């Protein structure tokens, strides 16, 4: 058990809908990362937060947004969903955002857009 | 875009054999990490090697790093069926003052009992 909790584990929805994925980082970790994993794109970095502030942005679509709350949990919001958004979404955490930090991953949320 | 790329994409071996996976990357790095992912599960950190290190060991794992060739290898000795998983290398890509582990597509390892 990594200590990172992601909910829900599975999500099935329709195109055009909006969903929210939730992540609770490991106790004491201030930095949260969101990744998307799909067969064709591999593991893609979406966005990073550190102590409530956005720290780095990757290949995140404008239809997607995220935030980290004062209690350090994070939410990833996906809107106007398309079939291609179907993927496994991972949250990871680390104590700090710097180099040489290893990431602790949650079990992921499997999103299926029908 | 991927920074690191693993090779081979898939590897199938018998229990007891050694498994070697390679990772190549494009730009200079502070460190390189290897992660393991069991099917449909989250990634688990295996080992981190810094750019000034050439070799590191952890149990049955041996990682080498050649910064001149921008490549790394992960060796799993005396493999077990339980080692069946996907293995990813990750390099830290600087992004706006932060360092983001950027992953390759992984090597799928199957160890036959």
GROMACS .gro file of C-alpha atoms in nm:
model
  227
    1UNK     CA    1   0.000   0.000   0.000
    2UNK     CA    2   0.155   0.328  -0.119
    3UNK     CA    3  -0.050   0.546   0.115
    4UNK     CA    4  -0.200   0.736  -0.180
    5UNK     CA    5  -0.576   0.696  -0.210
    6UNK     CA    6  -0.768   0.748  -0.530
    7UNK     CA    7  -1.144   0.740  -0.572
    8UNK     CA    8  -1.338   0.614  -0.748
    9UNK     CA    9  -1.156   0.306  -0.879
   10UNK     CA   10  -1.381   0.280  -1.182
   11UNK     CA   11  -1.593   0.537  -1.359
   12UNK     CA   12  -1.821   0.479  -1.657
   13UNK     CA   13  -1.980   0.779  -1.818
   14UNK     CA   14  -2.103   0.914  -2.149
   15UNK     CA   15  -1.954   1.156  -2.396
   16UNK     CA   16  -2.011   1.519  -2.308
   17UNK     CA   17  -2.030   1.452  -1.937
   18UNK     CA   18  -1.812   1.587  -1.656
   19UNK     CA   19  -1.641   1.381  -1.386
   20UNK     CA   20  -1.423   1.449  -1.083
   21UNK     CA   21  -1.140   1.224  -0.973
   22UNK     CA   22  -1.015   1.251  -0.619
   23UNK     CA   23  -0.673   1.190  -0.468
   24UNK     CA   24  -0.548   1.189  -0.111
   25UNK     CA   25  -0.167   1.199  -0.099
   26UNK     CA   26   0.055   1.010   0.139
   27UNK     CA   27   0.064   1.159   0.486
   28UNK     CA   28   0.322   1.438   0.492
   29UNK     CA   29   0.358   1.465   0.114
   30UNK     CA   30   0.306   1.818  -0.014
   31UNK     CA   31   0.337   1.755  -0.387
   32UNK     CA   32   0.072   1.586  -0.601
   33UNK     CA   33   0.106   1.478  -0.962
   34UNK     CA   34  -0.160   1.364  -1.208
   35UNK     CA   35  -0.080   1.126  -1.492
   36UNK     CA   36  -0.290   0.974  -1.768
   37UNK     CA   37  -0.208   0.625  -1.895
   38UNK     CA   38  -0.343   0.494  -2.222
   39UNK     CA   39  -0.227   0.224  -2.459
   40UNK     CA   40  -0.142   0.462  -2.743
   41UNK     CA   41   0.008   0.751  -2.543
   42UNK     CA   42   0.175   0.569  -2.256
   43UNK     CA   43   0.203   0.749  -1.922
   44UNK     CA   44   0.153   1.121  -1.978
   45UNK     CA   45   0.213   1.388  -1.715
   46UNK     CA   46  -0.084   1.619  -1.675
   47UNK     CA   47  -0.025   1.859  -1.387
   48UNK     CA   48   0.156   1.902  -1.056
   49UNK     CA   49   0.059   2.084  -0.739
   50UNK     CA   50   0.273   2.173  -0.443
   51UNK     CA   51   0.123   2.286  -0.115
   52UNK     CA   52  -0.193   2.409  -0.283
   53UNK     CA   53  -0.031   2.588  -0.575
   54UNK     CA   54   0.000   2.474  -0.935
   55UNK     CA   55   0.368   2.400  -0.995
   56UNK     CA   56   0.398   2.251  -1.341
   57UNK     CA   57   0.175   2.174  -1.634
   58UNK     CA   58   0.214   1.901  -1.890
   59UNK     CA   59  -0.006   1.769  -2.166
   60UNK     CA   60  -0.330   1.869  -1.998
   61UNK     CA   61  -0.624   1.957  -2.219
   62UNK     CA   62  -0.816   2.280  -2.163
   63UNK     CA   63  -1.123   2.066  -2.086
   64UNK     CA   64  -0.935   1.930  -1.785
   65UNK     CA   65  -0.862   2.120  -1.465
   66UNK     CA   66  -0.730   2.037  -1.124
   67UNK     CA   67  -0.677   2.184  -0.783
   68UNK     CA   68  -0.515   2.101  -0.452
   69UNK     CA   69  -0.705   2.192  -0.140
   70UNK     CA   70  -0.572   2.319   0.198
   71UNK     CA   71  -0.587   1.965   0.339
   72UNK     CA   72  -0.361   1.867   0.044
   73UNK     CA   73  -0.608   1.638  -0.128
   74UNK     CA   74  -0.642   1.701  -0.499
   75UNK     CA   75  -0.917   1.673  -0.755
   76UNK     CA   76  -0.893   1.635  -1.130
   77UNK     CA   77  -1.197   1.758  -1.321
   78UNK     CA   78  -1.259   1.629  -1.671
   79UNK     CA   79  -1.536   1.795  -1.872
   80UNK     CA   80  -1.694   1.760  -2.216
   81UNK     CA   81  -1.567   1.406  -2.215
   82UNK     CA   82  -1.473   1.237  -2.541
   83UNK     CA   83  -1.420   0.872  -2.623
   84UNK     CA   84  -1.047   0.936  -2.638
   85UNK     CA   85  -1.041   1.043  -2.273
   86UNK     CA   86  -1.092   0.682  -2.172
   87UNK     CA   87  -0.778   0.594  -1.979
   88UNK     CA   88  -0.631   0.509  -1.643
   89UNK     CA   89  -0.571   0.824  -1.440
   90UNK     CA   90  -0.307   0.812  -1.170
   91UNK     CA   91  -0.232   1.041  -0.886
   92UNK     CA   92   0.112   1.032  -0.729
   93UNK     CA   93   0.264   1.220  -0.439
   94UNK     CA   94   0.608   1.310  -0.308
   95UNK     CA   95   0.730   1.502  -0.005
   96UNK     CA   96   0.876   1.784  -0.214
   97UNK     CA   97   0.864   1.881  -0.582
   98UNK     CA   98   1.238   1.884  -0.636
   99UNK     CA   99   1.467   1.648  -0.823
  100UNK     CA  100   1.558   1.311  -0.678
  101UNK     CA  101   1.213   1.267  -0.530
  102UNK     CA  102   1.053   0.930  -0.582
  103UNK     CA  103   0.683   0.918  -0.650
  104UNK     CA  104   0.424   0.715  -0.462
  105UNK     CA  105   0.136   0.619  -0.689
  106UNK     CA  106  -0.226   0.551  -0.613
  107UNK     CA  107  -0.407   0.255  -0.768
  108UNK     CA  108  -0.564   0.475  -1.032
  109UNK     CA  109  -0.910   0.557  -1.160
  110UNK     CA  110  -1.015   0.366  -1.470
  111UNK     CA  111  -1.231   0.602  -1.676
  112UNK     CA  112  -1.447   0.461  -1.953
  113UNK     CA  113  -1.628   0.709  -2.176
  114UNK     CA  114  -1.903   0.544  -2.380
  115UNK     CA  115   0.621   1.344  -2.514
  116UNK     CA  116   0.838   1.064  -2.378
  117UNK     CA  117   1.182   1.151  -2.250
  118UNK     CA  118   1.291   0.795  -2.186
  119UNK     CA  119   1.222   0.496  -2.408
  120UNK     CA  120   1.252   0.139  -2.289
  121UNK     CA  121   1.377  -0.148  -2.495
  122UNK     CA  122   1.264  -0.414  -2.561
  123UNK     CA  123   0.890  -0.345  -2.556
  124UNK     CA  124   0.828  -0.701  -2.443
  125UNK     CA  125   1.045  -0.969  -2.286
  126UNK     CA  126   0.955  -1.330  -2.214
  127UNK     CA  127   1.188  -1.549  -2.008
  128UNK     CA  128   1.191  -1.858  -1.789
  129UNK     CA  129   1.204  -1.846  -1.412
  130UNK     CA  130   1.561  -1.835  -1.290
  131UNK     CA  131   1.692  -1.648  -1.593
  132UNK     CA  132   1.812  -1.290  -1.584
  133UNK     CA  133   1.610  -1.011  -1.741
  134UNK     CA  134   1.771  -0.700  -1.885
  135UNK     CA  135   1.579  -0.391  -1.985
  136UNK     CA  136   1.725  -0.079  -2.137
  137UNK     CA  137   1.626   0.284  -2.130
  138UNK     CA  138   1.747   0.561  -2.355
  139UNK     CA  139   1.678   0.927  -2.301
  140UNK     CA  140   1.735   1.249  -2.489
  141UNK     CA  141   1.842   1.534  -2.262
  142UNK     CA  142   2.066   1.570  -1.958
  143UNK     CA  143   1.922   1.445  -1.633
  144UNK     CA  144   1.960   1.482  -1.257
  145UNK     CA  145   1.855   1.127  -1.195
  146UNK     CA  146   1.689   0.827  -1.352
  147UNK     CA  147   1.434   0.610  -1.177
  148UNK     CA  148   1.289   0.268  -1.246
  149UNK     CA  149   0.933   0.178  -1.158
  150UNK     CA  150   0.733  -0.140  -1.179
  151UNK     CA  151   0.364  -0.174  -1.260
  152UNK     CA  152   0.159  -0.486  -1.211
  153UNK     CA  153  -0.131  -0.513  -1.451
  154UNK     CA  154  -0.385  -0.237  -1.392
  155UNK     CA  155  -0.219  -0.122  -1.071
  156UNK     CA  156  -0.023   0.185  -0.969
  157UNK     CA  157   0.348   0.217  -1.032
  158UNK     CA  158   0.587   0.121  -0.757
  159UNK     CA  159   0.928   0.283  -0.722
  160UNK     CA  160   1.219   0.039  -0.750
  161UNK     CA  161   1.540   0.235  -0.758
  162UNK     CA  162   1.681   0.582  -0.824
  163UNK     CA  163   2.025   0.642  -0.969
  164UNK     CA  164   2.174   0.990  -0.972
  165UNK     CA  165   2.357   1.133  -1.270
  166UNK     CA  166   2.695   1.106  -1.091
  167UNK     CA  167   2.645   0.736  -1.016
  168UNK     CA  168   2.729   0.457  -1.257
  169UNK     CA  169   2.581   0.154  -1.087
  170UNK     CA  170   2.340   0.079  -0.808
  171UNK     CA  171   2.212  -0.240  -0.651
  172UNK     CA  172   1.898  -0.324  -0.460
  173UNK     CA  173   1.839  -0.689  -0.382
  174UNK     CA  174   1.813  -0.873  -0.715
  175UNK     CA  175   1.808  -0.545  -0.906
  176UNK     CA  176   2.111  -0.388  -1.066
  177UNK     CA  177   2.087  -0.055  -1.245
  178UNK     CA  178   2.357   0.104  -1.455
  179UNK     CA  179   2.370   0.454  -1.595
  180UNK     CA  180   2.585   0.577  -1.882
  181UNK     CA  181   2.533   0.950  -1.917
  182UNK     CA  182   2.767   0.971  -2.216
  183UNK     CA  183   2.537   0.737  -2.406
  184UNK     CA  184   2.223   0.869  -2.236
  185UNK     CA  185   2.119   0.519  -2.144
  186UNK     CA  186   2.042   0.303  -1.845
  187UNK     CA  187   1.980  -0.065  -1.792
  188UNK     CA  188   1.785  -0.259  -1.533
  189UNK     CA  189   1.896  -0.614  -1.462
  190UNK     CA  190   1.677  -0.849  -1.262
  191UNK     CA  191   1.873  -1.155  -1.160
  192UNK     CA  192   1.728  -1.499  -1.092
  193UNK     CA  193   1.384  -1.390  -1.205
  194UNK     CA  194   1.067  -1.523  -1.048
  195UNK     CA  195   0.713  -1.554  -1.181
  196UNK     CA  196   0.619  -1.275  -0.939
  197UNK     CA  197   0.850  -1.039  -1.134
  198UNK     CA  198   0.598  -1.046  -1.420
  199UNK     CA  199   0.504  -0.680  -1.467
  200UNK     CA  200   0.575  -0.374  -1.677
  201UNK     CA  201   0.890  -0.182  -1.600
  202UNK     CA  202   0.928   0.190  -1.667
  203UNK     CA  203   1.220   0.426  -1.658
  204UNK     CA  204   1.160   0.786  -1.562
  205UNK     CA  205   1.387   1.083  -1.603
  206UNK     CA  206   1.334   1.417  -1.435
  207UNK     CA  207   1.242   1.684  -1.686
  208UNK     CA  208   1.269   2.043  -1.562
  209UNK     CA  209   0.937   2.224  -1.595
  210UNK     CA  210   0.891   2.578  -1.473
  211UNK     CA  211   1.120   2.543  -1.172
  212UNK     CA  212   0.996   2.196  -1.087
  213UNK     CA  213   1.122   1.853  -1.185
  214UNK     CA  214   0.872   1.616  -1.335
  215UNK     CA  215   0.941   1.244  -1.367
  216UNK     CA  216   0.874   1.167  -1.732
  217UNK     CA  217   0.810   0.807  -1.820
  218UNK     CA  218   0.879   0.588  -2.118
  219UNK     CA  219   0.630   0.338  -2.257
  220UNK     CA  220   0.768   0.053  -2.054
  221UNK     CA  221   0.895  -0.300  -2.102
  222UNK     CA  222   0.643  -0.577  -2.045
  223UNK     CA  223   0.819  -0.866  -1.873
  224UNK     CA  224   0.668  -1.213  -1.853
  225UNK     CA  225   0.845  -1.471  -1.640
  226UNK     CA  226   0.726  -1.825  -1.704
  227UNK     CA  227   0.729  -2.063  -1.408
   0.00000   0.00000   0.00000
